[in-house]
mmCIF file of C-alpha atoms in Angstrom:
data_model
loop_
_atom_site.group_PDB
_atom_site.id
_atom_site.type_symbol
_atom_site.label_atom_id
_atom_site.label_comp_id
_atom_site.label_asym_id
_atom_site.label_seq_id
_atom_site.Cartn_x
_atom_site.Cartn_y
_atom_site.Cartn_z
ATOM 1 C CA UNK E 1 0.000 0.000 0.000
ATOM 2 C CA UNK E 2 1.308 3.208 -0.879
ATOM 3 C CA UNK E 3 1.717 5.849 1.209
ATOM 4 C CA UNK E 4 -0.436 9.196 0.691
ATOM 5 C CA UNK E 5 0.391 13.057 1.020
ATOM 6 C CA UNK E 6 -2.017 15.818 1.520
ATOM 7 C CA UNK E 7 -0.812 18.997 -1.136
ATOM 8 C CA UNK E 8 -2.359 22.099 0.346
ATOM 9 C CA UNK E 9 -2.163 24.976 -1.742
ATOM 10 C CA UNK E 10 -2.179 28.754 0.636
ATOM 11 C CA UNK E 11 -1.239 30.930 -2.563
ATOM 12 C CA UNK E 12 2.377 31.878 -3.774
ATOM 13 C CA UNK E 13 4.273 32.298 -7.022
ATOM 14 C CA UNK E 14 4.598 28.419 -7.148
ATOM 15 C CA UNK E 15 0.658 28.709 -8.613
ATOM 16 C CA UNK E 16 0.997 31.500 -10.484
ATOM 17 C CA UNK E 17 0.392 31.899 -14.189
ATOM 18 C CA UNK E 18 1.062 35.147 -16.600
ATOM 19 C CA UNK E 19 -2.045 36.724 -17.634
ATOM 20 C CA UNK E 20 -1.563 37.314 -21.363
ATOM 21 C CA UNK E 21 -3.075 40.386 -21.376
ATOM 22 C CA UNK E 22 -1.927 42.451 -18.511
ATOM 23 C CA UNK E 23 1.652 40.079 -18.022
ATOM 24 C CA UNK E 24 1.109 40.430 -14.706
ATOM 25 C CA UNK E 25 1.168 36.994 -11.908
ATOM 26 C CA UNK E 26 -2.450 35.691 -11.330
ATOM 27 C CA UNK E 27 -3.143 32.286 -9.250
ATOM 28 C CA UNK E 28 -4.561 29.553 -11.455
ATOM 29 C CA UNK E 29 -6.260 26.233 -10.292
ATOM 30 C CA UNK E 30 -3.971 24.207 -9.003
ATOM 31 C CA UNK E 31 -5.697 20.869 -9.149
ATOM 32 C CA UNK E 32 -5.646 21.411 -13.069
ATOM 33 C CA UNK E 33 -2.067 22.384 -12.957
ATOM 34 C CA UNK E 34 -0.982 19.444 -11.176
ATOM 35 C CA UNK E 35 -3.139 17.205 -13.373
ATOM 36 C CA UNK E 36 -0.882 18.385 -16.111
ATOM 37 C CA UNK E 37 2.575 17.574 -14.224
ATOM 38 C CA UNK E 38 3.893 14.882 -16.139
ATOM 39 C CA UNK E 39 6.495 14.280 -13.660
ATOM 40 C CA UNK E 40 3.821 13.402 -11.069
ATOM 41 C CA UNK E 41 3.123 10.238 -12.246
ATOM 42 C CA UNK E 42 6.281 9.199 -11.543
ATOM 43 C CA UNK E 43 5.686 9.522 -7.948
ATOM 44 C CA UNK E 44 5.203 6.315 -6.109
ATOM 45 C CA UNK E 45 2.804 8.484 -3.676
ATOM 46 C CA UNK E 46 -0.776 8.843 -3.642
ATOM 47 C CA UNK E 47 -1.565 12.322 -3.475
ATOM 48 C CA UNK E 48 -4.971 14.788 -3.010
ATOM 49 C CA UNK E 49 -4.863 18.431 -2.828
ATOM 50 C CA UNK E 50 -6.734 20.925 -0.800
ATOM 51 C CA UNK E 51 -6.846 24.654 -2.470
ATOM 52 C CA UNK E 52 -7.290 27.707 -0.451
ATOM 53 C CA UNK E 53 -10.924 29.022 -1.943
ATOM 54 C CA UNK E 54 -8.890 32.298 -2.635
ATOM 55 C CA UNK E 55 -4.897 31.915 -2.435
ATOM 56 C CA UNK E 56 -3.137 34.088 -0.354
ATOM 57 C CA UNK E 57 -0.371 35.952 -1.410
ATOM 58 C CA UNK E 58 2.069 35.447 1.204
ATOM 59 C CA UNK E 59 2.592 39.240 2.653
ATOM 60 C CA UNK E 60 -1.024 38.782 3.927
ATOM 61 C CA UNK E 61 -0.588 35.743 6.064
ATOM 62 C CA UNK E 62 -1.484 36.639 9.625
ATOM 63 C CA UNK E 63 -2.311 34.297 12.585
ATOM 64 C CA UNK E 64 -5.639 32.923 11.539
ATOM 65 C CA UNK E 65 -4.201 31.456 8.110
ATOM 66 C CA UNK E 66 -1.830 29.492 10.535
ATOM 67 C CA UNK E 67 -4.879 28.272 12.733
ATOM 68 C CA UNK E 68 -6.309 27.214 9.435
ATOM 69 C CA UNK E 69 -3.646 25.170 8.535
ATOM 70 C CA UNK E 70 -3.804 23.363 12.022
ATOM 71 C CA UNK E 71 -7.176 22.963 11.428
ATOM 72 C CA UNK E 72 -6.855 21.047 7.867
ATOM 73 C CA UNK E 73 -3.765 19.391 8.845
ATOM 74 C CA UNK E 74 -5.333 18.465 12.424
ATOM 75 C CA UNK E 75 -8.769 17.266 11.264
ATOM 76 C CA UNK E 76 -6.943 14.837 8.048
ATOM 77 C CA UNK E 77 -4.055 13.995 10.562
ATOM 78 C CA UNK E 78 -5.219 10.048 10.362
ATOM 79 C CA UNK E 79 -5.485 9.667 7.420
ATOM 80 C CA UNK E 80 -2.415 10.832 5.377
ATOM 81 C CA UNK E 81 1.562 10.276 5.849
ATOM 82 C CA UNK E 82 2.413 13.159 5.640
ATOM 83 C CA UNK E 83 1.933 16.879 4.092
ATOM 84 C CA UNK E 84 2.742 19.351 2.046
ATOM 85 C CA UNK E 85 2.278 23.038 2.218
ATOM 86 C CA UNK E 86 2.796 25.461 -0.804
ATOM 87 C CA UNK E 87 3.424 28.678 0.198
ATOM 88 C CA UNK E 88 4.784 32.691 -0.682
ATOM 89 C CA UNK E 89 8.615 32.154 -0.376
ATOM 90 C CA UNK E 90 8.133 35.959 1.999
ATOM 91 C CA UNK E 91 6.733 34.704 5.131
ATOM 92 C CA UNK E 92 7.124 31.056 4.627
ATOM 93 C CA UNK E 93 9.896 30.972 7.668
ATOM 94 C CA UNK E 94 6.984 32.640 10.037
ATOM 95 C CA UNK E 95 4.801 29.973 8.838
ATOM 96 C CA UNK E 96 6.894 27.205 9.130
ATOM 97 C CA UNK E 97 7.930 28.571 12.811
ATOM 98 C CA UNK E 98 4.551 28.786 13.905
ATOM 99 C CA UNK E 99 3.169 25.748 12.887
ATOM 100 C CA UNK E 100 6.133 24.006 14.544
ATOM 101 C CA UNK E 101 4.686 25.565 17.625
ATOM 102 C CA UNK E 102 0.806 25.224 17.104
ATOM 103 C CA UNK E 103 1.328 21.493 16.014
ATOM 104 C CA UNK E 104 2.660 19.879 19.385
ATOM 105 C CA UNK E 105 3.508 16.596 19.359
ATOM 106 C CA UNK E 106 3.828 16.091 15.694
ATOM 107 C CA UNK E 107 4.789 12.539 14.777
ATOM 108 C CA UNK E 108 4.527 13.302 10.468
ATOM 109 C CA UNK E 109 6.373 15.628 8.190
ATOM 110 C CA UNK E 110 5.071 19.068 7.397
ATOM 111 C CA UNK E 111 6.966 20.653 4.263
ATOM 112 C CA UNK E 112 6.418 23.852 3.190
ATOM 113 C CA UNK E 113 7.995 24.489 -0.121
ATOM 114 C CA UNK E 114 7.206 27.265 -3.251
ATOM 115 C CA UNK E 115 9.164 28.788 -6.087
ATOM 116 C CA UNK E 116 11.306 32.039 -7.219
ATOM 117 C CA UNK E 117 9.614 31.735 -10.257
ATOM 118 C CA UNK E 118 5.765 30.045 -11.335
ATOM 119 C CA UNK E 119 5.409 26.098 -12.412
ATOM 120 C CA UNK E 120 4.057 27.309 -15.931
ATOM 121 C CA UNK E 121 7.502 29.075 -16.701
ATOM 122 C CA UNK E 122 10.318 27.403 -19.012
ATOM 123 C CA UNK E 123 13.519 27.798 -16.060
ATOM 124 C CA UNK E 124 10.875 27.076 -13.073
ATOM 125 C CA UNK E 125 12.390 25.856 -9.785
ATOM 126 C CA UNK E 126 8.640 24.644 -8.571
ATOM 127 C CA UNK E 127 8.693 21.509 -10.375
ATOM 128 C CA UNK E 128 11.868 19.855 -8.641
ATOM 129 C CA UNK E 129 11.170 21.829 -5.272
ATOM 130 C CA UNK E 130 7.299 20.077 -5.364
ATOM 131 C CA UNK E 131 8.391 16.537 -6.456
ATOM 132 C CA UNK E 132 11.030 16.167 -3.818
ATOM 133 C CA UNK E 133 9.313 17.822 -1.069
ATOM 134 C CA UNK E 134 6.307 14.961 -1.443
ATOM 135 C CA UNK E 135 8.959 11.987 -1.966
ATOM 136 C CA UNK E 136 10.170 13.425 1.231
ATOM 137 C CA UNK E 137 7.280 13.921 3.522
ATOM 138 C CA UNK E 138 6.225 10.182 1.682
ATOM 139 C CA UNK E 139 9.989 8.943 2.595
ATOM 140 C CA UNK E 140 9.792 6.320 5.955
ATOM 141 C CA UNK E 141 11.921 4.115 6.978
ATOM 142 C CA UNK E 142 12.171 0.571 7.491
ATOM 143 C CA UNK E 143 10.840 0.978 11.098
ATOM 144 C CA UNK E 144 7.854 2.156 9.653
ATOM 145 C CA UNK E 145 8.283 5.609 11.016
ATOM 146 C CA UNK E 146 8.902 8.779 8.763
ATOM 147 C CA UNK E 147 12.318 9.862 8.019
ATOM 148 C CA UNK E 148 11.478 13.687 8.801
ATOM 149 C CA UNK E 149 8.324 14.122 11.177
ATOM 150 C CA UNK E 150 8.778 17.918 12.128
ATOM 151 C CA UNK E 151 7.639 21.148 10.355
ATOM 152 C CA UNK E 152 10.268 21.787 7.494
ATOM 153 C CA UNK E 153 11.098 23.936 4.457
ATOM 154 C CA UNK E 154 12.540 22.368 1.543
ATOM 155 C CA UNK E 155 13.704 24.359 -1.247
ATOM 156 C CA UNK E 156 16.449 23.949 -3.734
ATOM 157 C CA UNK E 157 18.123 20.557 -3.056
ATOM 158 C CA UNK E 158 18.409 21.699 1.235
ATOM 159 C CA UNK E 159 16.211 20.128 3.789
ATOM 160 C CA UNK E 160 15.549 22.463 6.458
ATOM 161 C CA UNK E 161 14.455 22.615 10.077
ATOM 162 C CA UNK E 162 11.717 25.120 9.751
ATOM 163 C CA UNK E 163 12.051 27.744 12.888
ATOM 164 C CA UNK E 164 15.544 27.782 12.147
ATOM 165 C CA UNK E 165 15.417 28.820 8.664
ATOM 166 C CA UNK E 166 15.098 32.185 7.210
ATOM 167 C CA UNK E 167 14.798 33.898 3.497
ATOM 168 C CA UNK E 168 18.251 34.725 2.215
ATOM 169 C CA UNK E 169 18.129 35.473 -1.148
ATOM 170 C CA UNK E 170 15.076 37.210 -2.762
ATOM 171 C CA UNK E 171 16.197 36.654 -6.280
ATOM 172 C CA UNK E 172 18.491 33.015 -6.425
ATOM 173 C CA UNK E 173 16.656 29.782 -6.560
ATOM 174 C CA UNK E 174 18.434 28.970 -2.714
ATOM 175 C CA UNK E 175 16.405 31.292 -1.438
ATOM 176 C CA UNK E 176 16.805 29.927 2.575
ATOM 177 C CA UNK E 177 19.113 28.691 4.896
ATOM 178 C CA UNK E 178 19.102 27.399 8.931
ATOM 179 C CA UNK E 179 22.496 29.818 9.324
ATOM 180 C CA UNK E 180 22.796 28.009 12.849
ATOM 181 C CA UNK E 181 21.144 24.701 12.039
ATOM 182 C CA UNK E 182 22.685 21.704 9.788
ATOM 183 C CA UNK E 183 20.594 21.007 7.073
ATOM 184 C CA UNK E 184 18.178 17.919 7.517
ATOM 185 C CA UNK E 185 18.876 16.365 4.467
ATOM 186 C CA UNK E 186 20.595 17.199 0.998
ATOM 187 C CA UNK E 187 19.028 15.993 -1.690
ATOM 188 C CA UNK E 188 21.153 14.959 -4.599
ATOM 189 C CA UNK E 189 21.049 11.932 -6.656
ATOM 190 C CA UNK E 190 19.910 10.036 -3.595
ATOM 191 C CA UNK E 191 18.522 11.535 -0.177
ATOM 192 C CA UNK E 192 21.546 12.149 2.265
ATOM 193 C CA UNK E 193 19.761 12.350 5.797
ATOM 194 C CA UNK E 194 21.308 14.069 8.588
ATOM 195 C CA UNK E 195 19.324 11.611 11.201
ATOM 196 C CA UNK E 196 21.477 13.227 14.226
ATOM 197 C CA UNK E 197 19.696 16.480 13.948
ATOM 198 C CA UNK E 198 16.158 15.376 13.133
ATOM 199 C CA UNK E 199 13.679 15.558 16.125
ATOM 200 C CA UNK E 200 13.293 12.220 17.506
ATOM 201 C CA UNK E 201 9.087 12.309 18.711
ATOM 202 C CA UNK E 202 7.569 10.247 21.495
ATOM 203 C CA UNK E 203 5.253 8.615 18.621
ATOM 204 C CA UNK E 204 2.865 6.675 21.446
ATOM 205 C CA UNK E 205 1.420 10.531 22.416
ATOM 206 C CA UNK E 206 -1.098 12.034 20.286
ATOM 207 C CA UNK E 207 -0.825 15.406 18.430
ATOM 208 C CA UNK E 208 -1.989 18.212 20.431
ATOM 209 C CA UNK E 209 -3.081 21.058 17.350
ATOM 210 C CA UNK E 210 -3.423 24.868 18.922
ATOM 211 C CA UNK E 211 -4.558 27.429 17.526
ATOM 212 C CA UNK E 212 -4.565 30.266 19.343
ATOM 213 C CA UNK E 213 -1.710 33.277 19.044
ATOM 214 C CA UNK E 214 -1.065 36.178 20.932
ATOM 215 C CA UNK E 215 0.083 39.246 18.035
ATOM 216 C CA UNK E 216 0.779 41.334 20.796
ATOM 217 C CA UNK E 217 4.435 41.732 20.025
ATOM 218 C CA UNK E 218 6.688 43.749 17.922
ATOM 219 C CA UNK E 219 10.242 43.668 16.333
ATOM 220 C CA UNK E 220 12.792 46.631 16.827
ATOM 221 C CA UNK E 221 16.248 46.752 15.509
ATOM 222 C CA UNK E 222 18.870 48.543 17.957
ATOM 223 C CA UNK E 223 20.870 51.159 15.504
ATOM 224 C CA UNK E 224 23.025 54.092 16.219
ATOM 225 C CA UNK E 225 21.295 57.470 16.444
ATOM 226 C CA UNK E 226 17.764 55.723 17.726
ATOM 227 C CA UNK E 227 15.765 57.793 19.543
ATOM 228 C CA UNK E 228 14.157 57.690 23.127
ATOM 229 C CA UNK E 229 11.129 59.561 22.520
ATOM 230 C CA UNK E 230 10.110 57.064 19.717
ATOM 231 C CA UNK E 231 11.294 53.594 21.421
ATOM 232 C CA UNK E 232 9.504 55.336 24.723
ATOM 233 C CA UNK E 233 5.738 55.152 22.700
ATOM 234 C CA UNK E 234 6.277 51.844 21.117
ATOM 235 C CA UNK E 235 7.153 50.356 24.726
ATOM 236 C CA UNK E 236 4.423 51.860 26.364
ATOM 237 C CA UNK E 237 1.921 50.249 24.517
ATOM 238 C CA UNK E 238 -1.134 49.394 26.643
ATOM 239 C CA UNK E 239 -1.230 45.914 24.438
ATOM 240 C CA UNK E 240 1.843 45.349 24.058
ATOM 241 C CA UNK E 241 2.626 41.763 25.347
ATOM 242 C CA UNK E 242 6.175 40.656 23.572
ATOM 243 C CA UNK E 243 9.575 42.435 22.612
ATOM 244 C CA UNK E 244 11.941 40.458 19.869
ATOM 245 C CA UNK E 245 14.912 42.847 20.516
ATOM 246 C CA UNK E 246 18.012 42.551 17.474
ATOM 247 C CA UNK E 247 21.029 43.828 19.727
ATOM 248 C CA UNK E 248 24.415 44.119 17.835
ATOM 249 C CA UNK E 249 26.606 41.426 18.014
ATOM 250 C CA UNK E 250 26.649 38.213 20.765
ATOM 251 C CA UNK E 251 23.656 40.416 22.477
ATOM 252 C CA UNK E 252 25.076 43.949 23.239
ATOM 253 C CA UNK E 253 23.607 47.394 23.381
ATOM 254 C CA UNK E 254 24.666 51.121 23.500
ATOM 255 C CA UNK E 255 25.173 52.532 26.878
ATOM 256 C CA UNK E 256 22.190 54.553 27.626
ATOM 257 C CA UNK E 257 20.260 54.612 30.929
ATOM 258 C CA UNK E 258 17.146 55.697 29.421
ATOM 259 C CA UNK E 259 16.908 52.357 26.943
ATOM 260 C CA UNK E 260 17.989 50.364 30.104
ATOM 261 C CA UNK E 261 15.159 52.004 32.243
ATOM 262 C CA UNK E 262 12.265 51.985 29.350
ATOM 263 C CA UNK E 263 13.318 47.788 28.970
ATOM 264 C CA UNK E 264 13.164 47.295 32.730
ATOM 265 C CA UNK E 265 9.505 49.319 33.060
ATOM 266 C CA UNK E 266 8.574 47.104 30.380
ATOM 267 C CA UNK E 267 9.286 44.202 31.693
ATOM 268 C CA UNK E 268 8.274 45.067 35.240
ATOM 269 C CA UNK E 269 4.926 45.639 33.544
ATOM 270 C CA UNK E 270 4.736 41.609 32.617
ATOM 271 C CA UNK E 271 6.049 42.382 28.642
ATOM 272 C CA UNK E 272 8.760 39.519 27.581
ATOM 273 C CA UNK E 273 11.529 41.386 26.355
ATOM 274 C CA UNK E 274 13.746 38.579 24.105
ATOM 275 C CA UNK E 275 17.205 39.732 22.847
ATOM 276 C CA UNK E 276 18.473 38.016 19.427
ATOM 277 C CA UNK E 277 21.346 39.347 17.610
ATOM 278 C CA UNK E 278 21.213 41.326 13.984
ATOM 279 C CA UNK E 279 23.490 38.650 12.457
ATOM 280 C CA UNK E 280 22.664 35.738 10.694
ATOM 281 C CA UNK E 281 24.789 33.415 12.634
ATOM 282 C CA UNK E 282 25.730 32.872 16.083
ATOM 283 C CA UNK E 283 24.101 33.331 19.595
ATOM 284 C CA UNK E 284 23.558 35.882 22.499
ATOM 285 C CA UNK E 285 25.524 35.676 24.954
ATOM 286 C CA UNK E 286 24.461 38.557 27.583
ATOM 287 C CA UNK E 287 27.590 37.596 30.053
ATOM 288 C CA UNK E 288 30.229 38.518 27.478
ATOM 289 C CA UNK E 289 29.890 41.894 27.691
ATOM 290 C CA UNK E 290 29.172 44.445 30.379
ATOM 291 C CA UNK E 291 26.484 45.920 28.192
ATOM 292 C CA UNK E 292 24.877 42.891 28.143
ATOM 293 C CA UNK E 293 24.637 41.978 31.878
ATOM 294 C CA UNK E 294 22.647 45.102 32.213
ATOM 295 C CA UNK E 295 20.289 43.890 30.140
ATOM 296 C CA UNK E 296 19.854 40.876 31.769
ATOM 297 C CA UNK E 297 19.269 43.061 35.087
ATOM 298 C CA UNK E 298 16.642 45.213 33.532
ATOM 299 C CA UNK E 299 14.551 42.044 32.794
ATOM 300 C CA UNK E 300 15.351 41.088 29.075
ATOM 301 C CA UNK E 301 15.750 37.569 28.518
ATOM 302 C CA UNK E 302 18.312 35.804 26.021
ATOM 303 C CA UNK E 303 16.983 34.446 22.377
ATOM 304 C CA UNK E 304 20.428 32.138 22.289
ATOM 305 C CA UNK E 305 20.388 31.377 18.718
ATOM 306 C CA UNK E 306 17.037 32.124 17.962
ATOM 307 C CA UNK E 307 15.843 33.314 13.976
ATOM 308 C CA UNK E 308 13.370 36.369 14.792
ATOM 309 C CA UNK E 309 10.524 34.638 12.637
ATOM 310 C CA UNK E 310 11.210 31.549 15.632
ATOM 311 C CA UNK E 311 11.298 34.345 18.602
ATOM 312 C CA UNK E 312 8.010 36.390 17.145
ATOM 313 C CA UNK E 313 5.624 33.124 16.343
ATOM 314 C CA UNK E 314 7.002 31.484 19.817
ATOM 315 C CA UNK E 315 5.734 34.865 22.035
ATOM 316 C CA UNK E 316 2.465 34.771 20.245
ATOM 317 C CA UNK E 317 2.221 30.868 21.246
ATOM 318 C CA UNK E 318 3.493 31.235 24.526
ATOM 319 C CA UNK E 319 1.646 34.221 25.286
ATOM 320 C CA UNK E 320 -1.872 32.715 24.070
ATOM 321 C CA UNK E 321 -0.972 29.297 26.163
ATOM 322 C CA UNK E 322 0.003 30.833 29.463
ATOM 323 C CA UNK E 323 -1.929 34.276 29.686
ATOM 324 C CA UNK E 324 -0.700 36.438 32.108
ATOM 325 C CA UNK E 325 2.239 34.171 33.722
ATOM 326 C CA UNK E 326 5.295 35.887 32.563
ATOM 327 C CA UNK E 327 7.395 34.337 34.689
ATOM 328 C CA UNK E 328 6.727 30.919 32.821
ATOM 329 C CA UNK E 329 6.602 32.129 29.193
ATOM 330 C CA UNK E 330 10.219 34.072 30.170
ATOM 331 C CA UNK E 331 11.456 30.765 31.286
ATOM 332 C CA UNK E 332 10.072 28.667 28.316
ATOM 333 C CA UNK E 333 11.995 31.076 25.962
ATOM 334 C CA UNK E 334 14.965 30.479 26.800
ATOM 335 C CA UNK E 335 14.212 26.114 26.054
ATOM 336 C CA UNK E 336 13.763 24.439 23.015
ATOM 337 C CA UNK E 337 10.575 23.225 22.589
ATOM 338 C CA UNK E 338 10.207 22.272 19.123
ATOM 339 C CA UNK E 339 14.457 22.553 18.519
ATOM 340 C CA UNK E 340 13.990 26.107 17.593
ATOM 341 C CA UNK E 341 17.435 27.169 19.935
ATOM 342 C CA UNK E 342 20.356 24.893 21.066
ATOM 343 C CA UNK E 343 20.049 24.432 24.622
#
């Protein structure tokens, strides 16, 4: 018996087509368009898609697109192997984040994958970036269990965790990279797993779908020059539940006692203040610097090696799960709990 894969279709350039009279990107149907995939007859999978009603270009995903995807995936979760997401190559890494969150205990592989440029189009990387990504969430092993059974995002020839990947290139067709994550698997003329790194599930407890987030939170960039008056009215936001701070460096920040006293009244105030660096590689570490202890004393917590698309879609979670009890979502930030940091 073969094994089957749920395609689910959100929107993105993947299932675009060129409107011959504007020449402008409009979504087609994609159960026609994969009917007329030669290579998917090849595949040794059996396969059934579920379309969006209207696909979503990917700048206008938002919290309730990711509780609809726990919903489908949730409600089919019997009765596929595995699944496969196609999605805007923009906020795919939120996505992917999130639903590694929202989907607790997840025993099957969720792939998100897309394209730089539309299946219809002579150089397309959709065609080799779809195939693979359902011979991989189809791909068990002899054990019966799934090769890959957490949330990942496959795109040209790289496996990758999916809260530790981000968008790199908005124009090559190896668009993201996991800068502090090995890759999963590299897939080549055969499939080279990395089985070290892949999460290793308790697959005797059931999967626990959520789908409630918290979008209380914002992103801010530290940069020389920033002003006080202007971080002063974002921090004193009534709603404001969650700070992803991007310090310079291993975690550091200028030496100003008004940015030290406007984090500390924020965080005295119950907001979870979570310090990630600006670079693309490497980890906070708030004890190697002066500057950085004094953050730690005015209440901001360490990201470690966090991407900010996995420190912005884990506050919403946390703050949604444990309303109100800061002192437990500050402490569950700074664990893995879907191998979104190193510990």
């Amino acid at each position: 018996m073969k094994n089957k894969v749920l395609l689910i279709y959100t929107g993105g350039t993947i299932g675009m087509g060129c409107n011959p009279r504007t020449g402008a990107l409009e979504p087609l149907d994609f159960n026609n368009l994969v009917s007329n995939l030669p290579e998917m007859e090849y595949l040794r999978t059996g396969i059934e898609v579920h379309q969006f009603a209207d696909p979503i270009d990917s700048s206008d995903v938002s919290p309730h697109i990711w509780g609809q995807l726990v919903q489908i995936i949730s409600s089919k979760y019997d009765s596929y192997d595995g699944f496969v997401i196609l999605h805007g190559t923009d906020t795919m890494a939120y996505t992917a984040s999130a639903l590694s969150f929202l989907l607790e205990n997840l025993t099957k592989p969720v792939i998100l994958t897309g394209s730089q440029l539309p299946l219809g189009q002579l150089r397309t990387d959709g065609k080799e970036n779809l195939v693979t990504s359902i011979e991989l969430a189809s791909a068990y092993g002899k054990d019966g269990r799934p090769m890959v059974p957490e949330v990942c995002i496959y795109f040209s020839g790289k496996l990758l965790r999916g809260n530790r990947s981000t968008k790199q290139n908005a124009d090559g067709f190896d668009a993201f990279d996991s800068f502090n994550y090995p890759h999963l698997c590299e897939a080549g003329v055969n499939f080279s797993f990395n089985r070290h790194q892949i999460l290793k599930p308790n697959f005797t407890r059931p999967l626990i779908p959520h789908i409630n987030m918290n979008p209380n939170v914002v992103v801010f960039s530290l940069f020389p020059g920033i002003q006080e008056n202007i971080v002063r009215h974002m921090l004193d936001a009534p709603e404001l539940k969650g700070i992803v701070m991007r310090s310079y460096g291993s975690g550091n920040a200028m030496h100003q006692p008004w940015l030290l006293k406007a984090l500390q009244a924020a965080s005295s105030r119950g907001v979870t203040i979570v310090n990630i660096s600006q670079c693309v590689a490497g980890r906070v570490e708030m004890s190697r610097y002066d500057t950085g202890y004094q953050l730690q004393q005015a209440g901001v917590i360490s990201g470690r090696d966090s991407t900010v698309e996995a420190a912005v879609t884990k506050l919403m979670y946390l703050h949604a799960q444990y309303q109100g009890d800061t002192e437990i979502i500050r402490k569950i930030m700074e664990i893995p709990i879907a191998g979104e940091i190193t510990a």
